[in-house]
Tab-separated table of C-alpha atoms in Angstrom:
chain	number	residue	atom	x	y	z
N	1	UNK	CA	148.664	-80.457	171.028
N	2	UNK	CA	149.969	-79.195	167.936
N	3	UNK	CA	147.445	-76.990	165.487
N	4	UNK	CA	146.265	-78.794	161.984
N	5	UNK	CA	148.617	-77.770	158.990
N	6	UNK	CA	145.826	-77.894	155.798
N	7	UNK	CA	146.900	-79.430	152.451
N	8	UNK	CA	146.643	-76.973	149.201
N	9	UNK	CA	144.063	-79.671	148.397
N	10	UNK	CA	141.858	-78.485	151.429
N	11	UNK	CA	142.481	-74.854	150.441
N	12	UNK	CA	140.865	-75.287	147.253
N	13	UNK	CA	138.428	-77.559	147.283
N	14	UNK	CA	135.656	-74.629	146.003
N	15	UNK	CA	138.325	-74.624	142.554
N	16	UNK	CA	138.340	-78.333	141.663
N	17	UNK	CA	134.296	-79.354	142.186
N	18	UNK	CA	135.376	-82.977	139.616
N	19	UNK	CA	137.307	-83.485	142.662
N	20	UNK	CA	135.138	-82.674	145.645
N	21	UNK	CA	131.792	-84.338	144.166
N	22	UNK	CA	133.370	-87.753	143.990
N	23	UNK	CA	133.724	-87.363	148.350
N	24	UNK	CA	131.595	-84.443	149.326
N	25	UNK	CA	127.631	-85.612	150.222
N	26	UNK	CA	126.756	-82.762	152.500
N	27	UNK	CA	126.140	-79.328	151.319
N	28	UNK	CA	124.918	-76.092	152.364
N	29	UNK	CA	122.459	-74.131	149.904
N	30	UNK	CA	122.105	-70.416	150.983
N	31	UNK	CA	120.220	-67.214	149.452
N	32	UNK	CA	120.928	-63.391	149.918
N	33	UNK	CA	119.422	-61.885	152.228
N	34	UNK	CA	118.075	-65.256	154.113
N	35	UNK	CA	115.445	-65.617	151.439
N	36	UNK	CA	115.214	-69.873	152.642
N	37	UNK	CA	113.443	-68.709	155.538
N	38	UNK	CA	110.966	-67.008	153.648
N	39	UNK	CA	110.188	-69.595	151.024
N	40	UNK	CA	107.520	-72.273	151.934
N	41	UNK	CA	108.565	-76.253	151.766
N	42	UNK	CA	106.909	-76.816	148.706
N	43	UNK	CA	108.551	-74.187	146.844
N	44	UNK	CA	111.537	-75.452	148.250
N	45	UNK	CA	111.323	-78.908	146.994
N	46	UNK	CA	110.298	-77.733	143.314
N	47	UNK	CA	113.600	-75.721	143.435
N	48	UNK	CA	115.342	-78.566	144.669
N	49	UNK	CA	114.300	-80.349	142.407
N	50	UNK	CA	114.754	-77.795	139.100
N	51	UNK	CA	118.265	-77.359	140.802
N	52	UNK	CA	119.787	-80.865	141.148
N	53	UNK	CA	117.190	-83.272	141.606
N	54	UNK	CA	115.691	-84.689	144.727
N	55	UNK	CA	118.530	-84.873	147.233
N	56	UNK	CA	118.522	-88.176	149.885
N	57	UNK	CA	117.367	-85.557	152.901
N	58	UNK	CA	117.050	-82.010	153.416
N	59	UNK	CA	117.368	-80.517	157.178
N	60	UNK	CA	117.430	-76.798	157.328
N	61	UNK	CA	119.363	-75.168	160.076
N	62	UNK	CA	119.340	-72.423	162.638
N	63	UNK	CA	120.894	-69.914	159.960
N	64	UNK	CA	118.187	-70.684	157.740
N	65	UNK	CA	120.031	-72.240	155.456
N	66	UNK	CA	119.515	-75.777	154.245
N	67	UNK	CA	121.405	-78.965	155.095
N	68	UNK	CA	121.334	-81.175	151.974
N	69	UNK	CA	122.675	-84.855	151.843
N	70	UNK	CA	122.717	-85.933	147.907
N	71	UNK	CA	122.810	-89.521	146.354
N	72	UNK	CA	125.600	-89.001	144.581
N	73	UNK	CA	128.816	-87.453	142.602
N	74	UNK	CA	127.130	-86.599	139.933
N	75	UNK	CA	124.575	-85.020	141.854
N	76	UNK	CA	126.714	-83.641	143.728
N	77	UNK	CA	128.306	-81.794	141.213
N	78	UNK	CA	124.986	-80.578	139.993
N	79	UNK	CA	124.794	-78.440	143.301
N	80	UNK	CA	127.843	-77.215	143.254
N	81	UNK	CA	127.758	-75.562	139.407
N	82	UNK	CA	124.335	-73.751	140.337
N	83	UNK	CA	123.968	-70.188	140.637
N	84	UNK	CA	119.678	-70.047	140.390
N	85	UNK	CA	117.401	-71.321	142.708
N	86	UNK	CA	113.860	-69.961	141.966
N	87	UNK	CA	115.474	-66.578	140.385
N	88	UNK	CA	117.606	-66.161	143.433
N	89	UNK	CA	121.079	-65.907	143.350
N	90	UNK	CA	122.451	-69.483	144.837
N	91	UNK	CA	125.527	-70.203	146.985
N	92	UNK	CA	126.635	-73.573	147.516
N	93	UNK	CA	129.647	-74.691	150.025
N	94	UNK	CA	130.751	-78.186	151.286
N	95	UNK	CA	130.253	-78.994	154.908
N	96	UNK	CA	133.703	-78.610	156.624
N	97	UNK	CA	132.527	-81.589	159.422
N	98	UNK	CA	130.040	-84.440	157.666
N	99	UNK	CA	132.372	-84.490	154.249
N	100	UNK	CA	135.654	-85.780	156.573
N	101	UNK	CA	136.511	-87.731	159.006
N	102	UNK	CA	139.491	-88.231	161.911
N	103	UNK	CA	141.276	-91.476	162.629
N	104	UNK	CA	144.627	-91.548	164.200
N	105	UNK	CA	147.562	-93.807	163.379
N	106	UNK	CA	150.146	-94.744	166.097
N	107	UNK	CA	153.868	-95.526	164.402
N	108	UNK	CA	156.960	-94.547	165.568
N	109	UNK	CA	158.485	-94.780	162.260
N	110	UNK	CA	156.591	-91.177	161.566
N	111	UNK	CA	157.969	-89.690	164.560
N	112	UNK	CA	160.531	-88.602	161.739
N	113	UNK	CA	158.246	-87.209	159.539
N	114	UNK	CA	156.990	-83.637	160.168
N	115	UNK	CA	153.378	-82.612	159.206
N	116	UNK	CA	153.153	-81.479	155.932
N	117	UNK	CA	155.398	-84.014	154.911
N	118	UNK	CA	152.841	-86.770	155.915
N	119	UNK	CA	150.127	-84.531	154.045
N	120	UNK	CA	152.272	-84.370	151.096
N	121	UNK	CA	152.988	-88.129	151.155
N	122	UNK	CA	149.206	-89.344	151.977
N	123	UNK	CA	147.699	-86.861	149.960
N	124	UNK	CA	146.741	-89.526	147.054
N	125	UNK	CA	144.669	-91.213	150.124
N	126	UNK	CA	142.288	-88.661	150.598
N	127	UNK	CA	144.421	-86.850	153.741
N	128	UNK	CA	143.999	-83.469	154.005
N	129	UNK	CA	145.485	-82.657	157.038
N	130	UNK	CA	147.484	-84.087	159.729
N	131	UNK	CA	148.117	-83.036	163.542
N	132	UNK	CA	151.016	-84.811	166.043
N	133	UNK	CA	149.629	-85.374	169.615
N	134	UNK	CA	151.241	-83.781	172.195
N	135	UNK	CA	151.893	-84.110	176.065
N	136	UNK	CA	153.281	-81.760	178.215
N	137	UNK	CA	155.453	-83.027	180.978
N	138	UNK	CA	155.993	-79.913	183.145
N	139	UNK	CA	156.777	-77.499	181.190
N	140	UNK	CA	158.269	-79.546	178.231
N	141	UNK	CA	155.911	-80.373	175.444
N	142	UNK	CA	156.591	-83.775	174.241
N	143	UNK	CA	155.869	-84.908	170.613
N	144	UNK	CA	153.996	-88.536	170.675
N	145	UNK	CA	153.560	-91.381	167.504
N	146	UNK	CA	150.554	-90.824	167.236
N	147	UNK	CA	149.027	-88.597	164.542
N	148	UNK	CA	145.329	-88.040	163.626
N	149	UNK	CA	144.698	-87.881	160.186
N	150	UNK	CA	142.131	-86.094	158.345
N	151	UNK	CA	140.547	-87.613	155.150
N	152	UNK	CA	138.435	-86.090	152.821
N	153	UNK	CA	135.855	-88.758	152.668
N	154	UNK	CA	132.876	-89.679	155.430
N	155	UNK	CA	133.866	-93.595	155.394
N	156	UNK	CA	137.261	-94.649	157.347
N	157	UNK	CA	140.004	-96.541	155.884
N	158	UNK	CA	140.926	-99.376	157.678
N	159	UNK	CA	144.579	-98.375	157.241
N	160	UNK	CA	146.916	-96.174	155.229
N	161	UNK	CA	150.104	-96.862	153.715
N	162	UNK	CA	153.438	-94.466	154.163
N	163	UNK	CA	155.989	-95.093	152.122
N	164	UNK	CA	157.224	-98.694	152.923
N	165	UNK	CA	155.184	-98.963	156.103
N	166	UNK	CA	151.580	-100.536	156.561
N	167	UNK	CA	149.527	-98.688	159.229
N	168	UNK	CA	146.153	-99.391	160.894
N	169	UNK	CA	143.979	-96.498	161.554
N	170	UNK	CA	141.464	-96.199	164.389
N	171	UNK	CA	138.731	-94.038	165.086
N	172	UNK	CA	139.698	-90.662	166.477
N	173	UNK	CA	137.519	-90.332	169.226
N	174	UNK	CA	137.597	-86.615	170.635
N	175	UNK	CA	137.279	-85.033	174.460
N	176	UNK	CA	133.881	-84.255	175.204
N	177	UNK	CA	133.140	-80.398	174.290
N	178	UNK	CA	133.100	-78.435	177.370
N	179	UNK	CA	132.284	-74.780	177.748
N	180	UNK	CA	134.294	-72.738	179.895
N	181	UNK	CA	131.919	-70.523	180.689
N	182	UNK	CA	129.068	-72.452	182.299
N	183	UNK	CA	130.515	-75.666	182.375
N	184	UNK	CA	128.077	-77.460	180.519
N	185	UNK	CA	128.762	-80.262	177.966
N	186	UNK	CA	127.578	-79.852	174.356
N	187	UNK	CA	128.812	-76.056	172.884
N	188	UNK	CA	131.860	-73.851	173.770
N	189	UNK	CA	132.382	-70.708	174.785
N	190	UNK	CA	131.873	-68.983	172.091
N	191	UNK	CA	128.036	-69.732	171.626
N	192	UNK	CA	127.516	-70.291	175.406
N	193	UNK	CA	124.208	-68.097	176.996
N	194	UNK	CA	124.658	-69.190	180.640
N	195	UNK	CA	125.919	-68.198	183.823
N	196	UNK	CA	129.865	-67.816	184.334
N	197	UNK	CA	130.598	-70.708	186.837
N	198	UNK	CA	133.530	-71.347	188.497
N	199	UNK	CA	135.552	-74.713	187.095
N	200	UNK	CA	137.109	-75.825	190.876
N	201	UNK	CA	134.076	-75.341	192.910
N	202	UNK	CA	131.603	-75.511	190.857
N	203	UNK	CA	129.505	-71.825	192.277
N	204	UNK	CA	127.864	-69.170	189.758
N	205	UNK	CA	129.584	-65.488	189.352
N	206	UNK	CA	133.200	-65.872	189.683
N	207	UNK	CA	135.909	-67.630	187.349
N	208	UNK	CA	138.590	-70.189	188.713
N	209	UNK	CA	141.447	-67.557	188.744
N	210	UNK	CA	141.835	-67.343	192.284
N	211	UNK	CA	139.879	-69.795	194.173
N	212	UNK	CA	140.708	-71.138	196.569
N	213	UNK	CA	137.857	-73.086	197.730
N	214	UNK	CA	137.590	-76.658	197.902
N	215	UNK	CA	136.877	-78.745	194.626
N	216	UNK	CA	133.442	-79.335	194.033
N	217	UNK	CA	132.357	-80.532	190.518
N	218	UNK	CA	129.123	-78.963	189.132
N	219	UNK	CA	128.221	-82.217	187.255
N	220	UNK	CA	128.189	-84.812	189.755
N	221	UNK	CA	128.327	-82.283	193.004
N	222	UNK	CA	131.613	-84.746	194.051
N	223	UNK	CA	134.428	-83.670	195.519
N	224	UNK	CA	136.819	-83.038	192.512
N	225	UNK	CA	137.258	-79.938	189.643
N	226	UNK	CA	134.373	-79.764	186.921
N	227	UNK	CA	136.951	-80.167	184.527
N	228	UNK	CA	138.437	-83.257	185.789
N	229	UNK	CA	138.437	-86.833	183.590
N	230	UNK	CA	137.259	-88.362	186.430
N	231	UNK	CA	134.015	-87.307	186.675
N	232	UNK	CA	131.234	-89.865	185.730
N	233	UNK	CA	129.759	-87.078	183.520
N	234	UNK	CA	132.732	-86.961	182.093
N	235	UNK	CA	132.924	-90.622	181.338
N	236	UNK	CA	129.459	-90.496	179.878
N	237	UNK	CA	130.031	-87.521	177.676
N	238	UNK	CA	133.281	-89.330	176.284
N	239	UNK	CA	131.152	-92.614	175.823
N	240	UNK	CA	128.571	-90.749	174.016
N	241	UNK	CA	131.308	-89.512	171.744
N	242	UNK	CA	132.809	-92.431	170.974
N	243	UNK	CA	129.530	-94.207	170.244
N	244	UNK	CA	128.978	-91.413	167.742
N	245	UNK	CA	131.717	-91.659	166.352
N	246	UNK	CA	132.144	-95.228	165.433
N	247	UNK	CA	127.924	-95.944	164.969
N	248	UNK	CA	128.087	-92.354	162.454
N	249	UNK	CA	125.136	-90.960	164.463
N	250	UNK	CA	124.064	-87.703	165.730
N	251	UNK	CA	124.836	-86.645	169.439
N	252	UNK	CA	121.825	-86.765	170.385
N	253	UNK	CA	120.850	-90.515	168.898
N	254	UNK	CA	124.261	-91.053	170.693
N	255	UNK	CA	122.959	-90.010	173.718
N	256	UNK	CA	119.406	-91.696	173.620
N	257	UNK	CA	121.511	-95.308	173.057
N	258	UNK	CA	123.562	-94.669	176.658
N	259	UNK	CA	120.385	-93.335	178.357
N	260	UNK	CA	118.732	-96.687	177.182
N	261	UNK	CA	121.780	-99.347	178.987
N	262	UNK	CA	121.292	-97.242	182.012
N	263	UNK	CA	119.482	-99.325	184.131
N	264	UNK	CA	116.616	-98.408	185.645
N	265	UNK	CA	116.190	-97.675	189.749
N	266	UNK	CA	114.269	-99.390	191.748
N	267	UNK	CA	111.383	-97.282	191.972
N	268	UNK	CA	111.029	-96.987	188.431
N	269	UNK	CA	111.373	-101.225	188.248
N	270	UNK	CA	108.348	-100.953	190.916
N	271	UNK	CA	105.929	-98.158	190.055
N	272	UNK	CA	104.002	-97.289	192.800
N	273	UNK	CA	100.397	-97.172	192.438
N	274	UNK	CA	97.603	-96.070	195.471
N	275	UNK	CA	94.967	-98.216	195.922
N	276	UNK	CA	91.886	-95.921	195.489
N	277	UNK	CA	89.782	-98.007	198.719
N	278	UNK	CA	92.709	-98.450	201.258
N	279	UNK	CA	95.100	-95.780	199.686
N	280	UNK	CA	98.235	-98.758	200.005
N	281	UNK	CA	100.773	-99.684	197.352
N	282	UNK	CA	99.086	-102.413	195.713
N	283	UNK	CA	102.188	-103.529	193.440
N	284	UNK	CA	104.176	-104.751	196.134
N	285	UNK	CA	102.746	-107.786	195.733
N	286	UNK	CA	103.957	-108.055	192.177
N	287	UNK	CA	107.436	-108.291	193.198
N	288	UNK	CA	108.214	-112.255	192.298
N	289	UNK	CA	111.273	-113.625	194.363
N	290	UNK	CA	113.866	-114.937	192.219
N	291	UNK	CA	113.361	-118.577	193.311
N	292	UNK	CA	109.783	-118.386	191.952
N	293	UNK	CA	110.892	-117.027	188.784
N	294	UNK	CA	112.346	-119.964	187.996
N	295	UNK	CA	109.529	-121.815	187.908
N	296	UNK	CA	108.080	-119.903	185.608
N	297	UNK	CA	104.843	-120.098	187.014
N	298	UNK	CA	101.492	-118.189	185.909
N	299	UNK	CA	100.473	-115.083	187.826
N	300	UNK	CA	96.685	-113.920	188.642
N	301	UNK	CA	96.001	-110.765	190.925
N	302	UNK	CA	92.837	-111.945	192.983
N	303	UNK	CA	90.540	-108.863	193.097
N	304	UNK	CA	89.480	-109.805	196.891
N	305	UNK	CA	91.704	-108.010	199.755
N	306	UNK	CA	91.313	-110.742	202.528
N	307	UNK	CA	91.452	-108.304	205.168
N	308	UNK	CA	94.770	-107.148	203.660
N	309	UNK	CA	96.332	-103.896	202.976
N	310	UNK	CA	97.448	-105.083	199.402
N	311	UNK	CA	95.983	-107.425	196.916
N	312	UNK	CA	97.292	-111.044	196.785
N	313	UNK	CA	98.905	-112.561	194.109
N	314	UNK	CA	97.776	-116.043	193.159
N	315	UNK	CA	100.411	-117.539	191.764
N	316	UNK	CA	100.200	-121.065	189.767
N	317	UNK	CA	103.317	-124.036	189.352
N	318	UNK	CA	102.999	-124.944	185.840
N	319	UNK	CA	105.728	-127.377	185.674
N	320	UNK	CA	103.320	-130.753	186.583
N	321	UNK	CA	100.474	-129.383	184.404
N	322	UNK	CA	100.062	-132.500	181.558
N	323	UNK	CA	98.948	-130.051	178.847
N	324	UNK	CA	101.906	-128.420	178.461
N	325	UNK	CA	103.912	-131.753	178.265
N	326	UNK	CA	103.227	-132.213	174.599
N	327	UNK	CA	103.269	-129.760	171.816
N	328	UNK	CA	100.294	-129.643	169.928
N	329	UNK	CA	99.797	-131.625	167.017
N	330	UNK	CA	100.275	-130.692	163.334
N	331	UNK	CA	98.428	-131.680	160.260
N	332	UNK	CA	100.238	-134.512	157.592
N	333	UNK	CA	99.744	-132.450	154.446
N	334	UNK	CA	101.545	-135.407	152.434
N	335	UNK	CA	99.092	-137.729	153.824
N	336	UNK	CA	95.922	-135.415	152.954
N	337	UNK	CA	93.293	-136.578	150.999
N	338	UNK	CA	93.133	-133.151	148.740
N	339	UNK	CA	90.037	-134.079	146.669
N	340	UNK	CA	88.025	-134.674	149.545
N	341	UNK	CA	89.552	-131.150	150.974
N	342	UNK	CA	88.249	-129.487	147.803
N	343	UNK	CA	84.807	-130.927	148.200
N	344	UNK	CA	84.428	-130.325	151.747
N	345	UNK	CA	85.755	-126.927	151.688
N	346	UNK	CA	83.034	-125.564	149.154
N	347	UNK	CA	82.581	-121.671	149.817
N	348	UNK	CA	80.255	-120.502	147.670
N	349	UNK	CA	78.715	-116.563	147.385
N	350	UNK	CA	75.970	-117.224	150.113
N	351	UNK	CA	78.120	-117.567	152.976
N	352	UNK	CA	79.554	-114.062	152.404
N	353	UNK	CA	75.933	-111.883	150.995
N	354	UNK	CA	73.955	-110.925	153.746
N	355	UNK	CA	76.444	-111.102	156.330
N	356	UNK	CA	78.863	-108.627	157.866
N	357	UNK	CA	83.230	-108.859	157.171
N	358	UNK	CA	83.933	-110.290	160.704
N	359	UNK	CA	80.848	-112.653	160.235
N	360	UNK	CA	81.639	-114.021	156.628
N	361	UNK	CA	85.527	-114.257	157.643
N	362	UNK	CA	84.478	-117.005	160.421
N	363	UNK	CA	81.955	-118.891	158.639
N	364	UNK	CA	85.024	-119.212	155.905
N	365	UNK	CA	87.578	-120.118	158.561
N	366	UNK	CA	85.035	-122.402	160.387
N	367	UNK	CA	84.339	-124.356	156.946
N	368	UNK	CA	88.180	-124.528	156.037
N	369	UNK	CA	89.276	-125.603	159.506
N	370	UNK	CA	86.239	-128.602	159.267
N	371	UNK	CA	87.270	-129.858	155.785
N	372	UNK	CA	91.315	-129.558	157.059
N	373	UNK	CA	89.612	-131.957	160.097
N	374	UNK	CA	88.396	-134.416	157.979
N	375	UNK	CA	90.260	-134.780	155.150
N	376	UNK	CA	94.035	-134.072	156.889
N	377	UNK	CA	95.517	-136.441	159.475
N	378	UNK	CA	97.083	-135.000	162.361
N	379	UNK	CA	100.426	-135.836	163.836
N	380	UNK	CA	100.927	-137.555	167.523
N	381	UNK	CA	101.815	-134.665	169.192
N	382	UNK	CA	105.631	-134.579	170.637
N	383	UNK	CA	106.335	-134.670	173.930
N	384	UNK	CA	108.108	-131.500	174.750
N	385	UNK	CA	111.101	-130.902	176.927
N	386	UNK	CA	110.548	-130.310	180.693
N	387	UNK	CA	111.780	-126.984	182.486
N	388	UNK	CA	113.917	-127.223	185.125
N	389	UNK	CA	114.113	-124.438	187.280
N	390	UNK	CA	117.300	-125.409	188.700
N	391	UNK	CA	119.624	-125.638	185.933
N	392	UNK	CA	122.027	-123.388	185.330
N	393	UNK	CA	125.207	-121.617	183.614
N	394	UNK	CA	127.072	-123.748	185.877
N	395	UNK	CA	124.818	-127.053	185.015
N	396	UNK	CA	125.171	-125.852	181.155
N	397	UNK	CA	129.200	-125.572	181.713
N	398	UNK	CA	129.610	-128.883	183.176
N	399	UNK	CA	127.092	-130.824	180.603
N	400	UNK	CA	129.097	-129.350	177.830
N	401	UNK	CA	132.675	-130.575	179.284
N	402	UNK	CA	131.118	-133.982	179.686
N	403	UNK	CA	129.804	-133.761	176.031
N	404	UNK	CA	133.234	-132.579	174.946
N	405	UNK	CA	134.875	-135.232	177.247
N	406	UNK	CA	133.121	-138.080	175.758
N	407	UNK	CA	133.521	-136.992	171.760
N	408	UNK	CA	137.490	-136.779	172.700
N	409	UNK	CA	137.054	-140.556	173.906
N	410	UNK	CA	134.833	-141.784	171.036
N	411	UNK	CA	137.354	-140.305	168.698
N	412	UNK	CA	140.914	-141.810	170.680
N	413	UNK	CA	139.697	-144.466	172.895
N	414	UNK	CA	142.611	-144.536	175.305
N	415	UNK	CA	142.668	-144.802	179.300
N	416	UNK	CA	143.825	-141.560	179.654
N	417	UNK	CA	140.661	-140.689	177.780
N	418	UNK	CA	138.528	-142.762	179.539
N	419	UNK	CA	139.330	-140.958	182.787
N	420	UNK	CA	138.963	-137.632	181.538
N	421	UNK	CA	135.185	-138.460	181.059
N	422	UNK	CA	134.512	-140.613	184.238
N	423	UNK	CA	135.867	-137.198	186.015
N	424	UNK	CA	133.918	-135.035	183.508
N	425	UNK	CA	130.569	-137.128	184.167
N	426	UNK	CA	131.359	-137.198	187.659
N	427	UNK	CA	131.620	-133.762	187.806
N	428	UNK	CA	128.692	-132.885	185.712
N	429	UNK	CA	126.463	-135.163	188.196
N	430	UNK	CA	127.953	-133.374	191.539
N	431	UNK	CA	126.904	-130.180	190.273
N	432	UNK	CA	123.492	-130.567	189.376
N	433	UNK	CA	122.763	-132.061	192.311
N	434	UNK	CA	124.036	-128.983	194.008
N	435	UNK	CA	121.944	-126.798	192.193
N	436	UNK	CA	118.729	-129.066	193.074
N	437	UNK	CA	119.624	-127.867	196.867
């Protein structure tokens, strides 16, 4: 790939602050001598505060120095034109990484335009700098369409116009960082405090210059080079990026989301726990089948072993069970007889002197609910629909085709029509009875 050719724009963004405070929300506050680290938070705030105003959050980093998001331009700008904080001498910068953002545009109509002259012609749309991706096929390197674009804003246009030509712009979702030295995901080289660790086979205390041992990948321990795409690790780091990348999150909320659609294993669906008296897993029991989950049917663990080494599970077909048949009923409030309500439903200071919160809450609810009884017809209770354990996608497929079917013929009542739904409803029938075996 080809390096990143900067815009003057980029190279002076400290000169024109009217400029960079309409784009630039993150900003890094920093005092001689580290004096942050020696301040307390509430001295802190109050120069924050004094300074520009209460910014929208405040993270202070490894440095020392603080991590500032503000509101806005105007505040913003405040920042940047300090020089005090609490009598100390102040120096503000814009964050290179949270104040931009990467998307990449694919058009071979710019194959014929070099770098800077795509900076120089999308400058007015916030692009700062611009890089052409490369391939190398053998030892030819290959220029591609596609550039990735640099803007000087957080948010991502949709698309970008050069010249004459209309372009869509996607996310630019980078390679997962990978340190050469240890082979872990997550820093580079440069910062890295582990163990030099071979690349191809994946062993501690040599580099892959010269080995000639079989591939062995210290992520996944399969047979293939640590530094090869195909490794699942690889795939997840990539996924994490991406999600970061198009959700703006951290990596590590990034990572928490794809640790959360992993599914869990087995064991972890089943926890294991040892009966204290016979020493046995006792939640073996709560597996349910599948067939019985569709039934939906209530579960009680009996507390009696029966001679067994686990405790049974009573469980209880609620399908046939005439209470749940009907919903319950509901009060008529346009049919209530309100001045009775009123003079039923008297609640006078008695009921609540001399008697505890929990008490005088029910003897209010209790008269309310009495006076609702007597004064407010209730409605006939509806019957309510009937589970059926055995229908399913392919049931709900069929039922809507029939549905459809029979619409079409209501609409054009022709014989072609006609025998779209017979076939339809025959259909439909055939496969619920299939699903009833």
């Amino acid at each position: 790939m080809g390096s990143f050719v900067k815009s003057p724009t980029e190279q002076h963004l400290n000169i024109d602050i009217d400029k960079v405070s309409q784009t630039a929300r993150f900003l890094i506050l920093s005092l001689p001598d580290n004096q942050l680290s020696k301040l307390s938070p509430f001295a802190i705030e109050k120069g924050l505060h004094a300074t520009g105003g209460s910014p929208k959050s405040v993270k202070r980093l490894r440095s020392g120095d603080l991590l500032i998001e503000t509101a806005s331009a105007i505040q913003t700008k405040s920042f940047l034109l300090a020089k005090k904080f609490l009598d100390y001498q102040l120096s503000v910068t814009v964050h290179k990484a949270l104040n931009s953002c990467r998307g990449v545009v694919s058009d071979k109509e710019l194959m014929m335009a070099s770098e800077s002259e795509i900076i120089e012609g999308l400058s007015t749309q916030g692009v700062i700098a611009a890089r052409r991706i490369n391939i190398r096929r053998g030892n030819d390197i290959i220029p591609t369409k596609h550039v990735i674009l640099t803007f000087s804003s957080s948010k991502l246009p949709s698309n970008i116009t050069a010249g004459y030509i209309r372009s869509p712009v996607k996310p630019y979702i980078p390679n997962p960082l990978r340190c050469f030295n240890c082979q872990r995901f997550g820093h580079s080289k440069v910062a890295c405090r582990g163990q030099l660790t071979c690349s191809n086979c994946g062993i501690a205390g040599h580099s892959a210059n010269g080995c000639q041992a079989d591939p062995h990948c210290f992520h996944c321990k399969q047979d293939h080079s640590s530094d090869s795409k195909d490794c699942p690790q690889w795939k997840t780091e990539k996924k994490i990026q991406e999600i970061k990348i198009k959700q703006n999150i951290t990596y590590a909320e990034a990572k928490k989301l794809i640790s959360q659609e992993k599914k869990p294993s087995y064991s972890q669906a089943v926890k294991s726990s040892l009966s204290q008296n016979t020493q046995t897993d006792e939640n073996i029991t709560k597996v349910i089948v599948p067939p019985l989950t569709k039934l939906k049917p209530s579960k009680v663990i009996d507390d009696n072993l029966h001679n067994s080494d686990h405790f049974p599970l009573i469980i209880s077909d609620n399908r046939h069970n005439s209470a749940n048949h009907y919903y319950s009923p509901k009060y008529v409030y346009n049919a209530a007889d309100w001045q009775k309500f009123s003079s039923l439903a008297d609640i006078t200071s008695a009921i609540i002197d001399n008697h505890t919160v929990d008490e005088a809450l029910e003897n209010i609810i209790s008269i309310i609910k009495t006076a609702a009884d007597a004064s407010i017809p209730l409605a006939k209770g509806t019957r309510r629909r009937q589970y059926k354990p055995w229908w399913n996608d392919l049931c709900q497929q069929a039922y809507k085709a029939q549905q459809k079917a029979w619409n079409t013929f209501r609409r054009y009542p022709t014989t072609a029509n006609l025998i779209k739904f017979k076939k339809s409803k025959a259909d439909s029938r055939r496969i619920q009875r299939q699903s009833q075996l």
